[in-house]
Structures are given as C-alpha cells and as structure tokens.
Coordinates of C-alpha atoms in Angstrom, one line a residue:
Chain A
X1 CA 82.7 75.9 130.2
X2 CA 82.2 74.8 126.7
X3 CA 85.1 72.5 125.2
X4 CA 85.7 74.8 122.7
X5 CA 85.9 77.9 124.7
X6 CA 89.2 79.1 124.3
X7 CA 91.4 82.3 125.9
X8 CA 91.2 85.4 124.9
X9 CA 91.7 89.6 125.3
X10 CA 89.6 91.9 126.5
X11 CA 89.6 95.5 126.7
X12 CA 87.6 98.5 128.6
X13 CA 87.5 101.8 127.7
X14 CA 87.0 103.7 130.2
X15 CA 86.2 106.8 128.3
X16 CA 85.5 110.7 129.5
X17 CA 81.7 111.5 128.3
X18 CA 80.9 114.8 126.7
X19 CA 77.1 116.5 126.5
X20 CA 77.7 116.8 122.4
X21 CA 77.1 112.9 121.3
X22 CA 78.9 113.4 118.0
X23 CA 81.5 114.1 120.3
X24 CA 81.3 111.2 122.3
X25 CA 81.4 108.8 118.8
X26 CA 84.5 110.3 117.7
X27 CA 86.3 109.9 121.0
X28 CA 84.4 106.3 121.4
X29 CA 86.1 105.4 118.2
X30 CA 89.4 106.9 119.0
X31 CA 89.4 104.4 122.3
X32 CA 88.3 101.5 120.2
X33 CA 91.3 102.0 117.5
X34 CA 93.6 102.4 120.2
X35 CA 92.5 99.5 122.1
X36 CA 92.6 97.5 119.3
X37 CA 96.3 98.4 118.4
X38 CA 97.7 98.9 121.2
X39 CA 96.3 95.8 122.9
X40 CA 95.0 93.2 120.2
X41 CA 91.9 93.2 122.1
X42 CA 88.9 90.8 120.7
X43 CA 86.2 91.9 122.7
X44 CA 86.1 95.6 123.3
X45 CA 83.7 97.1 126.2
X46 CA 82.3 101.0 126.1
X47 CA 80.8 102.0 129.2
X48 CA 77.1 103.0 130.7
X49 CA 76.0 105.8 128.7
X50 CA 79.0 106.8 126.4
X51 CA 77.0 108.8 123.7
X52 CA 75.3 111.4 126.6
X53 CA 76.2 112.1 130.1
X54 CA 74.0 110.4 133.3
X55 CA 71.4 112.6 133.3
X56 CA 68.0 112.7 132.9
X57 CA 68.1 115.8 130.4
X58 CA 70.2 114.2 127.9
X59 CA 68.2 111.3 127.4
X60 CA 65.8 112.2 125.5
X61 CA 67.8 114.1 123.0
X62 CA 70.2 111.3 123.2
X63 CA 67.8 108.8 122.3
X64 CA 67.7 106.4 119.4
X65 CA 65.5 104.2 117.7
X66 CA 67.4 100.8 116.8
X67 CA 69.0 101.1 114.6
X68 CA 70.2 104.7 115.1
X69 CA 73.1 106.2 114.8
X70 CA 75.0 104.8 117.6
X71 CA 74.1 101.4 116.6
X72 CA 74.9 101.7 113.2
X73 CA 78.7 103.3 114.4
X74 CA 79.2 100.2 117.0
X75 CA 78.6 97.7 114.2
X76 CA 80.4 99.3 111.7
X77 CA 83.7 99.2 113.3
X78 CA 83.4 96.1 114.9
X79 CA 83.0 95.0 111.6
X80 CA 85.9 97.1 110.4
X81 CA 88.3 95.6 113.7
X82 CA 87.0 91.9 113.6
X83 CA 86.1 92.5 116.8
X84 CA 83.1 92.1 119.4
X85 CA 82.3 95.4 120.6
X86 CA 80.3 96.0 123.9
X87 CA 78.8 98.8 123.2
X88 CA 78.5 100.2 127.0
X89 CA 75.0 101.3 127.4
X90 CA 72.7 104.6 125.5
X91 CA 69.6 105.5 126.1
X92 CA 67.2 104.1 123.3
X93 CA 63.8 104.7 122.1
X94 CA 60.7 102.2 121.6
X95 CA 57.5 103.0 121.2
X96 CA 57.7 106.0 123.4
X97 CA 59.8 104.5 126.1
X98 CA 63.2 104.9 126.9
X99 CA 65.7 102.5 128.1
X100 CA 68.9 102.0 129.3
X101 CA 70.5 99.5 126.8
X102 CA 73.4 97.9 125.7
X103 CA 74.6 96.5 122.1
X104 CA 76.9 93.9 121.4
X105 CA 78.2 93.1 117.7
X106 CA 80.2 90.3 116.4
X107 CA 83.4 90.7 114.4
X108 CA 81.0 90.7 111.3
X109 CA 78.7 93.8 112.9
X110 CA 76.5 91.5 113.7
X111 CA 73.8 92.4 116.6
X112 CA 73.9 89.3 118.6
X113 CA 73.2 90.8 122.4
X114 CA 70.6 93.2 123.5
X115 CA 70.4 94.0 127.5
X116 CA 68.2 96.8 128.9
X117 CA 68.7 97.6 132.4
X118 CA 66.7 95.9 134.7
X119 CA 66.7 97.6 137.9
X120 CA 66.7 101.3 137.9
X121 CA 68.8 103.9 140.2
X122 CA 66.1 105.0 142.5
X123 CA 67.9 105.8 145.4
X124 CA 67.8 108.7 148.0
X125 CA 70.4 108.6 150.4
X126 CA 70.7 111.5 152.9
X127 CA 73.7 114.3 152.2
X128 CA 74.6 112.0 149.6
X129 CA 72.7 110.9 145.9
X130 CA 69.2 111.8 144.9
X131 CA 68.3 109.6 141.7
X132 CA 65.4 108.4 140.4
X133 CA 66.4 106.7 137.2
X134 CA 62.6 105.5 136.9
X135 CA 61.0 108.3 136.4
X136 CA 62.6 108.9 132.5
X137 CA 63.9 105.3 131.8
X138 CA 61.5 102.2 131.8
X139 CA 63.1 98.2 132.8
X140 CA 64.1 95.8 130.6
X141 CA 62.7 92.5 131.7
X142 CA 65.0 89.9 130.7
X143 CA 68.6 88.6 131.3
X144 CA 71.0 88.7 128.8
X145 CA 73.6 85.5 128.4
X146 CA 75.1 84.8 124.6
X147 CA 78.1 82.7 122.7
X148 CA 80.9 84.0 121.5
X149 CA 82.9 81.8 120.8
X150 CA 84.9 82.4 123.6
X151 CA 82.8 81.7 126.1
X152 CA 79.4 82.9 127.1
X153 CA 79.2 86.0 128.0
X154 CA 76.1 88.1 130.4
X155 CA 75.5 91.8 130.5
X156 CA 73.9 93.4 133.2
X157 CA 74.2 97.6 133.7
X158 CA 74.9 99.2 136.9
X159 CA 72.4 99.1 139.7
X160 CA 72.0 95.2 137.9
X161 CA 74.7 94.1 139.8
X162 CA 73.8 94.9 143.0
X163 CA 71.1 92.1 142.9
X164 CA 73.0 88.5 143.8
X165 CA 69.9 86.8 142.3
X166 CA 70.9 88.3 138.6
X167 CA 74.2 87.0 138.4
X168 CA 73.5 83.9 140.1
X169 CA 71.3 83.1 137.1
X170 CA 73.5 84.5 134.7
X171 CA 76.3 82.2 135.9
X172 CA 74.0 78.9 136.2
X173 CA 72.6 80.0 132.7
X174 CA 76.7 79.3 131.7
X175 CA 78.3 82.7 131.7
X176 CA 81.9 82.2 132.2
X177 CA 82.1 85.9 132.1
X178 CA 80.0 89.0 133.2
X179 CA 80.3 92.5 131.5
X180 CA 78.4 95.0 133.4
X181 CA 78.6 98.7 132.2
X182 CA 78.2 100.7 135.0
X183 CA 78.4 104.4 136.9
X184 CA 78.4 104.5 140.5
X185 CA 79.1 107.8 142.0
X186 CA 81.5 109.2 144.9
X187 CA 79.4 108.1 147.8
X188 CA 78.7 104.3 146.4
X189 CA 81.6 103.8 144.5
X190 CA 84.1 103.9 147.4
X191 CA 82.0 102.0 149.7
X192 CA 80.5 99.7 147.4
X193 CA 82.2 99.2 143.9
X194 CA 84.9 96.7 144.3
X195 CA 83.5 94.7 147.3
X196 CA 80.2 94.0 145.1
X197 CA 81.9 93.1 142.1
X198 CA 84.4 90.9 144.0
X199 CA 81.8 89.0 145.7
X200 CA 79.8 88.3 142.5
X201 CA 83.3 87.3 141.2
X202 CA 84.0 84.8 144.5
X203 CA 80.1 83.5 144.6
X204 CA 79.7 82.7 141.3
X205 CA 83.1 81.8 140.0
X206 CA 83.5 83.6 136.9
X207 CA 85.3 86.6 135.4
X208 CA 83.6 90.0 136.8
X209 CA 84.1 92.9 134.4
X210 CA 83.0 96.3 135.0
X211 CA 83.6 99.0 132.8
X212 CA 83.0 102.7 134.2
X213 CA 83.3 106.2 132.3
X214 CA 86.0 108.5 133.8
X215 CA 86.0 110.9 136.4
X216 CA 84.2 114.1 135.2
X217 CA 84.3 116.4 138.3
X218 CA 82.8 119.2 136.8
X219 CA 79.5 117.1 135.7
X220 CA 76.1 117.0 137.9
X221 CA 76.3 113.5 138.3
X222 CA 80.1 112.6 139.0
X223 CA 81.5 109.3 138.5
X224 CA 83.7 106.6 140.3
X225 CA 85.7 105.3 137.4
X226 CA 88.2 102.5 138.6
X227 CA 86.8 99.9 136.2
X228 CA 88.0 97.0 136.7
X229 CA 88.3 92.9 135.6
X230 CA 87.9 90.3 138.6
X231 CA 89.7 87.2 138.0
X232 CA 86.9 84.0 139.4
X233 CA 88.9 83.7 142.5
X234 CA 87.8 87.6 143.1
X235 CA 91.0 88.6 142.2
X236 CA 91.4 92.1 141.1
X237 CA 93.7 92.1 137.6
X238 CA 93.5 94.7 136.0
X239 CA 91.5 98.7 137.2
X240 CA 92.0 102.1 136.0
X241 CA 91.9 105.3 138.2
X242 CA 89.8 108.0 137.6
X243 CA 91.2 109.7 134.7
X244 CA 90.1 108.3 130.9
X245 CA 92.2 105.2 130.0
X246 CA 92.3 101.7 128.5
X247 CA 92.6 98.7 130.8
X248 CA 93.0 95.5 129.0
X249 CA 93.3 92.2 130.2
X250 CA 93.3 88.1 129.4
X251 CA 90.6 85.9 130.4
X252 CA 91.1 82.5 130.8
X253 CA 87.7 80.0 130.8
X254 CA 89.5 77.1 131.8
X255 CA 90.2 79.1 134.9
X256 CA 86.4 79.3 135.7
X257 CA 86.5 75.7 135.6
X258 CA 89.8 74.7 137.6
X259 CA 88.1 76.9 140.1
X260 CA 84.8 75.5 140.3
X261 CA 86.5 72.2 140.5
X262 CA 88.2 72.9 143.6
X263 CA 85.5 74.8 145.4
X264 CA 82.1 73.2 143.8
X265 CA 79.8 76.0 145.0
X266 CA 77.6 75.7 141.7
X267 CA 76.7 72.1 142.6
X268 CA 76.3 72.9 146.4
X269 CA 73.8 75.0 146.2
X270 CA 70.5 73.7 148.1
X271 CA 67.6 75.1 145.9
X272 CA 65.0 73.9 148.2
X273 CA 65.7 75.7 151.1
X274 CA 66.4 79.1 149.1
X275 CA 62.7 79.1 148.4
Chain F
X1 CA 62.8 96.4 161.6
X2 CA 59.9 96.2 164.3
X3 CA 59.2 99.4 166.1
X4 CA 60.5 97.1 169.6
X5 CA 63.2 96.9 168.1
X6 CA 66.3 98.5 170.1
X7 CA 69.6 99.1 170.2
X8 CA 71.9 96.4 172.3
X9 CA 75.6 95.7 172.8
X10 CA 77.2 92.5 170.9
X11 CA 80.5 90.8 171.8
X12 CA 82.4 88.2 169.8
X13 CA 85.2 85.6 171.4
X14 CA 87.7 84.7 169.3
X15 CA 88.6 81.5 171.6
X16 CA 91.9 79.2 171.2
X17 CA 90.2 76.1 170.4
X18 CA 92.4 73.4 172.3
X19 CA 92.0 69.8 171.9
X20 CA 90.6 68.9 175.3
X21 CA 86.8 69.5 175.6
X22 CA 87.3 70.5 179.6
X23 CA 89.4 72.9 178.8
X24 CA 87.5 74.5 176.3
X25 CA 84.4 74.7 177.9
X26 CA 86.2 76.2 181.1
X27 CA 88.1 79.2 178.4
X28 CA 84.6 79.5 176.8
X29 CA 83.3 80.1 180.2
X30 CA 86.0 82.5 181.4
X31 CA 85.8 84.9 177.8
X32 CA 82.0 84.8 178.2
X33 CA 82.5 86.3 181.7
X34 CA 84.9 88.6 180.7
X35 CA 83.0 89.8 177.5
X36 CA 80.0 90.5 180.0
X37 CA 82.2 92.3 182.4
X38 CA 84.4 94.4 180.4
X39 CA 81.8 95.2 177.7
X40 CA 78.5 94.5 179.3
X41 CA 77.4 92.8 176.4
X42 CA 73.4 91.8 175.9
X43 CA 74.7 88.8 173.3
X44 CA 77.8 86.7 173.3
X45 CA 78.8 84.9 170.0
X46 CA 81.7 81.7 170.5
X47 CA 83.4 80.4 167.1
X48 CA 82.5 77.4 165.1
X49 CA 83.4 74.4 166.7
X50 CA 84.4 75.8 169.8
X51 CA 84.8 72.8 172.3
X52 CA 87.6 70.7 169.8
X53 CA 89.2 71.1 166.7
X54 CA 88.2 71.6 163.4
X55 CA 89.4 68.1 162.4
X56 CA 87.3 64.9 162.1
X57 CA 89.2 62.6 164.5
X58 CA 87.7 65.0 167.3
X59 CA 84.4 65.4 165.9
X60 CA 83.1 61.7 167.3
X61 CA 84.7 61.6 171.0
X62 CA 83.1 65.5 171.0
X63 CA 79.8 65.0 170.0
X64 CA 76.9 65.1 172.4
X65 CA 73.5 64.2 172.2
X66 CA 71.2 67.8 173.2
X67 CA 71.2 68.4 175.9
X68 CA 74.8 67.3 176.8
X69 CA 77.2 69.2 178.3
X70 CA 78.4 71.6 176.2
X71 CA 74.6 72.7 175.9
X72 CA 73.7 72.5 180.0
X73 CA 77.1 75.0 180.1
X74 CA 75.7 77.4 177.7
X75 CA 72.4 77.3 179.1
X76 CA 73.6 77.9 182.8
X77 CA 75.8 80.3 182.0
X78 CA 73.0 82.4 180.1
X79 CA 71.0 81.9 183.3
X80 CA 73.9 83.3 185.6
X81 CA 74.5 86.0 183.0
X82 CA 71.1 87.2 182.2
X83 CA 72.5 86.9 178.9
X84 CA 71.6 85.7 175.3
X85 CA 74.7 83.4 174.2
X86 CA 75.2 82.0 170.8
X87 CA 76.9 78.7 171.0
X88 CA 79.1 78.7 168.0
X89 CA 79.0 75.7 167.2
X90 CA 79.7 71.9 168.2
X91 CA 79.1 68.4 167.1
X92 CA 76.4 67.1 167.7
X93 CA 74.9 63.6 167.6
X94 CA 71.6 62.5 167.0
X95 CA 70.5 59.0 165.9
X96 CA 73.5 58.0 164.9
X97 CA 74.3 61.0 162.7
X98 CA 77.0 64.1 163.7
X99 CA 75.9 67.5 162.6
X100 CA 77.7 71.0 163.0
X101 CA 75.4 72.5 165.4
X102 CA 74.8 76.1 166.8
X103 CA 73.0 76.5 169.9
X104 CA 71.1 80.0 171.0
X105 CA 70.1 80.3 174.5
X106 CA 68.2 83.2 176.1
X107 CA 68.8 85.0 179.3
X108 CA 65.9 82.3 180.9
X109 CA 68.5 79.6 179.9
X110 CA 66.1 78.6 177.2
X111 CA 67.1 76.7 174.0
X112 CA 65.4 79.8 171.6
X113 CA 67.7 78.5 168.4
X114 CA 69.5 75.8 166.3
X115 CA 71.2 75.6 163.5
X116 CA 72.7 73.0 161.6
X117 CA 75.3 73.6 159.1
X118 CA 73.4 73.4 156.0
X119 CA 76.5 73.5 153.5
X120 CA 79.2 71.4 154.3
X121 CA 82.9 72.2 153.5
X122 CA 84.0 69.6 150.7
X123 CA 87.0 71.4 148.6
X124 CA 89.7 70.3 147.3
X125 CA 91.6 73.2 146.3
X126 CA 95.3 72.4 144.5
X127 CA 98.4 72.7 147.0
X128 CA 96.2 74.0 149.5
X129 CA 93.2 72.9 151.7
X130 CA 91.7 69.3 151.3
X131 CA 88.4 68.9 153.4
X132 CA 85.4 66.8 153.2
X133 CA 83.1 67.4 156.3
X134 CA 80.0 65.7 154.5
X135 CA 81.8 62.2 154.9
X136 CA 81.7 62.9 159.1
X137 CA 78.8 65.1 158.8
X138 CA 75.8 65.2 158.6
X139 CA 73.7 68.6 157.1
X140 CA 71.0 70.6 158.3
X141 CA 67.8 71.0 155.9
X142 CA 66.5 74.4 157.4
X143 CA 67.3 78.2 157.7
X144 CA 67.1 79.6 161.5
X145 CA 65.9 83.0 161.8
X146 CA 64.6 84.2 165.2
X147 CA 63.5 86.9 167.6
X148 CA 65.4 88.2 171.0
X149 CA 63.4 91.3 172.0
X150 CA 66.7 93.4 170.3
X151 CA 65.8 92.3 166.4
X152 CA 65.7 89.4 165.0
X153 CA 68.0 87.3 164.4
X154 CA 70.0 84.9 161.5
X155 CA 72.3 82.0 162.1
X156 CA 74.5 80.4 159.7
X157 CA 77.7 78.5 160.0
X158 CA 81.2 79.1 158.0
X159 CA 80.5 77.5 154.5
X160 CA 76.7 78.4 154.4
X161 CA 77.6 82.4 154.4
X162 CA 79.2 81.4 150.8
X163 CA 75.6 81.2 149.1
X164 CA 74.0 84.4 149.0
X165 CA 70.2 82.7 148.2
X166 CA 70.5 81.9 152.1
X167 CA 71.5 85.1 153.3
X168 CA 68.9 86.6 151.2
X169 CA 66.1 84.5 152.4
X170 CA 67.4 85.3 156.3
X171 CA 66.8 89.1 155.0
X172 CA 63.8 88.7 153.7
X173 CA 62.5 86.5 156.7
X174 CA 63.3 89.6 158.6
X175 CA 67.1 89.4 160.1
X176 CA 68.9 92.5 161.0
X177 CA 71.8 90.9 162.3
X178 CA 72.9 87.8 160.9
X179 CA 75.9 86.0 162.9
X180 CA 78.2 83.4 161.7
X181 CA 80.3 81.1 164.0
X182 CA 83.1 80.3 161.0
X183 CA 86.6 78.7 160.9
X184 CA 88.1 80.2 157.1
X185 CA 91.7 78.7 156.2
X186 CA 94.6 80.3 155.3
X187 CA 93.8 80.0 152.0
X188 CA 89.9 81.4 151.6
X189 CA 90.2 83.1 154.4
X190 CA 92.5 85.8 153.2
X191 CA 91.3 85.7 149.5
X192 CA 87.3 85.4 150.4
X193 CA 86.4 86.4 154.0
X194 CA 86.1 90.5 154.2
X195 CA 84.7 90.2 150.5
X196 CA 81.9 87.7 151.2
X197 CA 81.0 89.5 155.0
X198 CA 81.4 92.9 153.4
X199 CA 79.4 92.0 150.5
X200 CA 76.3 90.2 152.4
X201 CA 76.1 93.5 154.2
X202 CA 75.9 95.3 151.3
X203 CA 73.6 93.1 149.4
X204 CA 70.9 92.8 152.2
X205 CA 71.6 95.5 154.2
X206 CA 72.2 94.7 157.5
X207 CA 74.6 93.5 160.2
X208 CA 76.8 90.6 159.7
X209 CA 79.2 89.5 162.5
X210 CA 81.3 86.6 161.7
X211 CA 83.1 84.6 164.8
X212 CA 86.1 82.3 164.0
X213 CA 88.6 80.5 166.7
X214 CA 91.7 82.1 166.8
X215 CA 94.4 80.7 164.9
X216 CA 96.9 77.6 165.8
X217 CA 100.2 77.7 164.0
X218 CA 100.4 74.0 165.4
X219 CA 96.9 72.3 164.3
X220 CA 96.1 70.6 161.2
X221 CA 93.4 73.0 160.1
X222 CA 94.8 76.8 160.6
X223 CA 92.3 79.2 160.9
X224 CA 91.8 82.7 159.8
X225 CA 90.8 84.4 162.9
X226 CA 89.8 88.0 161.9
X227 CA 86.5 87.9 163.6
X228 CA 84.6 90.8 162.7
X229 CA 81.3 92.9 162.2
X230 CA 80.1 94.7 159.4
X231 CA 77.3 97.6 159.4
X232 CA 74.6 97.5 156.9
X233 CA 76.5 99.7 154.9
X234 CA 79.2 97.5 154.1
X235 CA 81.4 98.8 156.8
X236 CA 83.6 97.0 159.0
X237 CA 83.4 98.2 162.4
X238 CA 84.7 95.9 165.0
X239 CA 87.8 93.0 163.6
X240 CA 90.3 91.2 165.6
X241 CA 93.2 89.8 164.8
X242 CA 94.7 86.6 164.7
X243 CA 95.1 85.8 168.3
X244 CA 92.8 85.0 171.4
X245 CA 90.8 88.3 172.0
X246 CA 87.2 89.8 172.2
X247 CA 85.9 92.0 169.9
X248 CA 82.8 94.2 170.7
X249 CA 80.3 97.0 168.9
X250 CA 77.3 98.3 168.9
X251 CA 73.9 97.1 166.7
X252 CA 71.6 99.5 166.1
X253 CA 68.5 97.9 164.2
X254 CA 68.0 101.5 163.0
X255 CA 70.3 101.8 160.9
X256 CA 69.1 99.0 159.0
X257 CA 66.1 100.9 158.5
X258 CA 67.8 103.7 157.3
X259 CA 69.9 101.9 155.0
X260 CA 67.0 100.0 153.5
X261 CA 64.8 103.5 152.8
X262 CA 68.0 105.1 150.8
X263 CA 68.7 102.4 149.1
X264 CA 66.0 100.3 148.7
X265 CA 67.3 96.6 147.4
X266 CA 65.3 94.4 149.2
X267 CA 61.9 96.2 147.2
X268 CA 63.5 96.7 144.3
X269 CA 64.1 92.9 143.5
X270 CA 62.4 91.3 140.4
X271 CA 62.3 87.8 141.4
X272 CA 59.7 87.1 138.2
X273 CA 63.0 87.7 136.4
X274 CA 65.6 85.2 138.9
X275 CA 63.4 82.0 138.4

C-alpha cells in the first residue's frame, strides 16, 4: 500500500449482452449513469465481452481497431462522470489478430490500462463445455498493474484467474486490488467461481473483484453471473444473482495492509524452493 | 498419472491429541487399527503434531531424534499392517534444532518420506491467534514428493498449504494426491480452510486430503478439526467434524487424468509471463 492510497467506491455492472453492439452501448451507458447516481461509484467495471455475446461468430464483426467505437464511448463518459471506467473486455483488432481486451480510462478519458487475455478457454470437458477460445482470439503476453490514485489496481479476464502464478505477480507487483472480467458458464461457475476467486483473495491478501455479464439462458454460450467483490480476508461483500444488476461496494487499502500485517504471507514466501 | 498407477483406499484419523506422549502413541495406534479394519485402508494419514499439543512448552520434552519412538511405532505398525502410514507430524530434533516433521513409512516398515514444515506459523492476528513457531522451530528447506506403487505422492504441513507456488511445484513434480497433516485455529480455520483445500484442488487438479487433530475446547491452541478430502475437481468428498473420528474415500489417480485432459491448466501455464 501506497501512503497516499485512500478508500474508495466501486461498482460492477453486471449487464445482460445483446448480439446488436449498438445495443449493448446504449444499455452499457444506461448501467454506467445509474451506477454513478445511484451509488457515487469512482471506478466503474463492465464485464468480459459487453459490446457482442461469447461467441466466436460475433467476434469478428464485433471487432475494433483502437480506437474504435467502443473505446471512443468508454472514454467519453468516463470523462463525462469523472470516473475510472473498466471497460469489461471486447474483442479488438491488430494487425489481423484478434484479442480479448480490456480498456481502462481515467476520470479525464484518459487510456491508462490495456490487458489482453492471456490464457485462452480451451477446454473440452465431457457432457459439459466445448471451447476453444484459441482458435479465433490470439494471447496477450503481458500483465497488467497501474495507479489510480487509489491504489494499484491489476486486470486479468476470465480463464486469467485460474492461474495462481498471475495473481501472485500481480499482487507482489503492488496491486491492492484485482479486477478480472470474466464469464464462466453453468458447469464451472458453480463448481469453480467463488472458491477460485476467494482463494486468490485469501493467498494474496487483496480485494478480488469479478465482474460477470448476466444470465442469458437463451444464448449458445450461457453464463454464471454472480459477480462478486472479495474482501482480502476472502470475504464475500458484495454478489449479484443471475439476473442484470449493479453491485457496488467500498474498498478499503488500509485493509490489505492490516491484513498482511497480521498474517505476513507476502514476506513468507520461500522463492528458492518454488523453483 | 503413470499407467501403474491404481486406484486405492485412503483413511484420515482425526486423533484427540492429549498431552501425554504414551497415550497418544497408544490412541494413534488403536485408530490406525481400526481405520485398517473398518475401512481396509492401503494409506493411513495422523494429524499434525500428533503425539503432544500444538504448544511450544511440549514441543522440547516431545522431540525425538529419528529414529525415536514415535518413528519405531509408525514403522512397526506399517510392518504389522502391511500398510503405508503417514505420520502426521511430530517434533523432531536434530543437532540441537526442533523441526515439525512428517514421517512416511511403507508397508516394509521403511522410512520412504520426510517432510519438514517449510513455512512456519508466525501471525499475529488482532483479538485472535498469537503464534510464532519459528522461535521453537526450526524449517525445512525442501519439497517431498514421492512414489507408493498407488501414485505419487505430496506432503506438506498446515501453514505450507497457504502458498500455492508449493503446491504447484508438488503438481508439476508429478503428485496426484497431495496430503496435509494441519492444525487451523478457530479463527483461519473457519474463514480459510475449505477455500484454500478446495482451491488447490482446483488449481492443480488433483486430490488434497488435509488431516487436523480433533478439537479441545480445554487447550491453549483450539483446533479446527474438519479433516477432509477434496477430488480434483474441487469437490469435497469425505469431511469430519469436530470430534475424534475417521474419515475415509476413495483416490482414483484417474480421475486426475481426466480432469487434467478437459481442462488443461497445468499446459496451459505461461511461466515466461510469472517471472
């Protein structure tokens, strides 16, 4: 924790995805207004993929160049708000490759994070989820920690957080807080979603922040929801169901601090037998 | 997985720890037996410091040089049994300095494992648990991975299953099961221990089995209890409660396998990106 880190509110929108992306902007801005009203939120999260649905054949047509259209909508009303806006994850264009990113602006619509997701869904689990995320979206290759002014912040998207290793560095790299967009589905969301994000919450002693799109049970790929903000004791304090809401809560860094105090698992590590 | 690799029943004794060392090694004994007659089980697990309390004064008049006594009675008794047992864990002394030691024997009797408590339990967490085990003890500087002709095999004790870089290199070194002689508190115990089990699971995809003394209302250090064992899916199959009692399941390296090709973690890594 930085001295001059300071408490503060944050919100998730966990927002129902359409196919039409214009759409999706409208009803992204909706959530953002409201959050900001209703809440006084200063750091406002979309989730993975809020301009198309998870799905390979929206991707492409989705797809944006930065700055596209999506971009230039995220960082005009967080300049509008004074607020940071997390700007979930869309699929954007490079150079003829896709990825899975995510934007975050400053209150002045400034650009001042850029994660693309790491590892991708390829998974094939029997009578279950067939995805292979890789063949249509290529890996970023670098984490993603920044100031706020709160406190540092990381991103990581999804499948990102099922890898100990990423958030490990993210945390000893000074996140006080992780962010991770992210979609699990019916078969890994109930076995897997909170138990994974309140272990990288307990390990790493830091607020744990997931923020999912709602339930859409008529879609091909069919989503968890329940997003949810994990205090760095791996308390659960704040989730949303399935249905599209806005979950909002405070995050406290001197919390991260009182906690590593007590249990100094940062400083206990033994790097030279992980090796 | 190896292909010699089979399935095999385990059994956990959640022992009252008393403060008498006879006495313990003569319950140890007697749960043992009954573990092998009522569940015919091919590997018996004891709790973390099994033969006196979890409390420094005890740790000294306790400790034996290997092979002292506690060690000849695990040994024998694996012998008479046919039997792999994992000795929890005891203190043990060794030119002039205590460590928290785990024990392995085979059905021959023979020493085949030891483990030293690599990560040693100093907290100080407000109005709650006080501990500093690194001013009486002395820590282990290795991991302990091994084979038993079922799969092979990881051992860690209580505070070491906290950092997931050492589970993670026990997976990777080849572990199916990974077992855990630990004595949580009232405090972490409910807030941490399902998470943190659960989670490892999860993470690296195979069986973790945690074995703590049942609780005393009357000792200085209260224990958890809730020994338990969790499938490479995250599931928890087999918990016991607070008291005195035996807990049993079956491990089938298999299912490791089969978690591992669905979802495949372990591959998908990108430790270029973790350094």
């Amino acid at each position: 924790m930085n001295s001059r880190d300071k408490t503060f509110r944050l919100a998730v929108c966990q927002m129902l995805v359409e196919k039409d992306k214009k759409n999706n902007l409208v009803k992204a801005e909706k959530l953002i207004r409201q959050a900001k009203k209703e809440f006084n939120a200063d750091i406002i999260v979309l989730p993975e993929m809020f301009n198309c649905p998870y799905n390979h054949k929206y991707f492409h047509i989705t797809a944006e160049k930065f700055p596209g259209e999506t971009a230039i909508f995220l960082s005009g009303i967080a300049l509008d708000l004074k607020t940071f806006i997390i700007g979930g994850s869309i699929p954007e264009s490079e150079d003829g490759n896709l990825f899975n990113t995510s934007y975050t602006f400053d209150p002045k619509g400034k650009l001042i994070a850029r994660h693309r997701k790491i590892h991708l869904f390829d998974v094939n689990i029997k009578n279950g989820i067939s995805f292979q995320e890789s063949k249509y979206i290529s890996p970023g290759n670098s984490i993603t920690v920044f100031d706020t002014g709160f406190c540092r912040i990381g991103i990581a998207i999804c499948y990102d957080m099922r890898f100990p290793e990423l958030i490990r560095k993210m945390a000893l790299e000074g996140a006080s807080l992780i962010i991770v967009p992210a979609a699990f589905n019916m078969i890994t969301g109930p076995a897997h979603w909170h138990t994974t994000a309140r272990a990288r919450a307990i390990d790493n002693q830091l607020y744990f922040v997931c923020a999912s799109p709602a339930r859409d049970a008529s879609s091909d790929y069919i989503v968890y929801g329940h997003s949810l903000m994990v205090d760095p004791w791996g308390q659960i304090f704040s989730e949303a169901g399935e249905d599209e809401t806005i979950i909002s809560g405070i995050v406290n860094p001197s919390e991260v601090e009182r906690v590593r105090k007590e249990l100094p698992l940062l400083k206990q590590r033994k790097p030279e037998i992980y090796i």
